Amino acid sequence: FLNRLHREKNTRRRLELQREMTASILEALGYRSEPTCVPMDDDSLLPVLYQVNKADGSPELWVLEVLEDPDEADPLNLYPSRKQYPPDTEKMNTDRNWEELISRMVFSRQEPPRWVILTSATTIILMDRGRWNDKRYIRFDLPEILGRKEKSTLRAMAALLHRTSIIPEEGICLLDTLDENAHKHAYGVSEDLKYALREAIELIGNEALHYIMESRHEKVYEQGQKYADQLSRECLRFMYRLLFLFYIEARPELEYAPMKSDAYLKGYSLESLRDLELVTLNTDESRNGYYLHNSLKLLFDLIYEGTQLETQLTLQEGETRIDHHVFTMTPLRSHLFDPSKTKILSGVKFRNHVLQRVIELMSLTAEKKSKGRSRKQRRGRVSYAQLGINQLGAVYEALLSYRGFFAETDLFEVKREKDDYNVLNTAYFVKEEDLHQYTEKEKVYSEDRALMKYPRGTFIYRLAGRDREKSASYYTPEVLTHTLVKYALKELLKDRTADDLLKLTICEPAMGSAAFLNEAISQLAEEYLRRKQQETGQTIPHDEYTTELHRTRMYMADRNVYGVDLNPVAVELAEVSLWLNTIFKGARVPWFGLQLRDGNSLIGACRSTYRSTLLGTLGKSTPAWLDEVPDRIEPAQQRKPETVYHFLLPDRGMSDYTDKVIKGMAPRELKYMKDWRKKQQKPFSRDD
């Protein structure tokens, strides 16, 4: 058939031959061939092979045909033929290729179809309007599919393309079901990553101890909890760097990581190291060398410093320009990649077998036993392209309340008898001499049925005691952030213009990894574009909408967003997640150093002051400010020089315990606090 088609020189005859074959395939998939022309919003006509409308008459699916051209493999690059139009048609669309027509005319109509099927003699392309912005579609290579003569391949094609799968009479279409399942799978993968991340942090921490003790001969685990806390934070930062790189390299459309450059892909990228995740390390040199360590250090430095490209050669007239730089990267001056934030880890080296295990943990899903079966499920590769900002944020925040510590002696893990063992739950450790006090069901065993033992000096990274309750590190699910922000904005945005939205200030006083900030920016950006198009009467072309959306998000994130969190690592994560949510091709990397800060947003430091004359002694010995109400400073006003902020001064209610029960529990401490209160409430001197 293809030979006949390609030999035929007459365009109309070629179109008839192609329609003969197309009609049989469409009929098998539940469609018909009914060529017609449909008017666009500019009154021009577009040839449509078949259309399905909703009950109200609006389009739901269009089948478009492309006349096969043996010199062009991609039908999206071809143009409509005049032979597809009836004779004497005036407003034909033959000066734009099909990709541009679908972007600017079909999906940008006032009433666009959701689905478009583009057919040619060798290719069928299924497009969903919701995915077209990201240039995501399903392409079927007909010679390959039909040439295989495999029932399974034909069934898969039919299942994805059949009319009952795409627009069923009842229920949800198959592709939406598959998408929902993929979304659920992404959440399942993010749960796996929490376990992998915790184990990897322990590996990195213990490897750092090994290097310091073996190479520098220092017994660091004797330095106490303060050192262990610092090591914990640095290990967390190290692993978040890897997560960030996995995420950004899986999204070449953002064009930050130059994945299209062979030099970066093969010489620098984390993806190239990921290919080594299961390579057997047989020799001592391969196991204990530092190839992976040196590669990661080079990559981290590249992210933080950028490529810093400058043209080195001055070309004489007539000379050919030679660009020696094969890729560029904008420096990401984030705290996350700042070497000064990992002082301990910057001074150590990690052996290949340790980093290989870390990359394996972050690359492959965990082995799991199927219910009712002894056989383990096969491990799959983690697709970071499927993980969104919210799922990544859940992984980020999962371990913010965990804490690392050094085992001062050999420790054994125990649990409550009624609890199933989960390494992410609160952990309990006892010394060997106390182990006899626990039953067999309270002891924790490894897979080889040995007691879970942690030798003296081991770095342990676990959730201990009430750390999670005290830190309040709970990630807010996407469904909740979306709903809360949606209805908060619904009230806030009444009677506002599009430009008014760009002047709003957004502050999250306990931001974590910025789940609410990201949601607010995303919804405000979409609403701004919607209102701006209505106000100006102009429509953004479909293929430019995503870029404009990201541009608006970036503008708001850079100018309108503020956040506070008690945990300094959370601030670093918020900075990166905001950047990931707003970056687009050609954008600069914003600096959030003055907008996102670590601190306590609940200290009550409102803008109120006392007159400094009240701080001395009035009457007997009572400082007057203790019994006065401070003066409120309005937002537009400045503090007067002769006043003092109220939160810098003591208050009568500070540490004032009068309950008899409390007095009986801690009499010595209360005596100290009483004396302290007397000193605090003394009048201030002139120098004070």
Coordinates of C-alpha atoms in Angstrom, one line a residue, residues 17 31 44 53 126 132 169 172 225 234 250 297 319 343 431 493 501 505 510 522 562 564 597 599 603 666:
L17 CA -5.7 6.0 -1.5
Y31 CA -15.0 6.1 14.1
S44 CA -11.2 30.4 8.2
N53 CA -19.9 16.4 19.7
L126 CA -3.6 11.1 20.0
W132 CA -0.6 19.7 24.7
E169 CA -21.0 6.8 27.1
I172 CA -14.4 8.0 33.2
Q225 CA 24.9 15.7 70.4
E234 CA 24.4 18.3 56.5
A250 CA 13.9 14.4 34.6
K297 CA 31.3 17.2 43.9
E319 CA 37.2 34.2 10.6
K343 CA 31.4 22.1 56.5
K431 CA 21.6 -1.2 76.3
L493 CA -10.1 38.5 44.8
L501 CA -3.4 40.5 41.7
T505 CA 1.5 40.1 49.4
A510 CA 5.0 28.3 59.1
S522 CA -0.1 28.7 40.9
Y562 CA 7.4 35.8 52.0
V564 CA 9.1 32.0 57.9
R597 CA 13.8 33.3 56.7
G599 CA 12.8 32.2 62.9
I603 CA 6.6 35.6 69.3
A666 CA 9.7 22.5 91.5

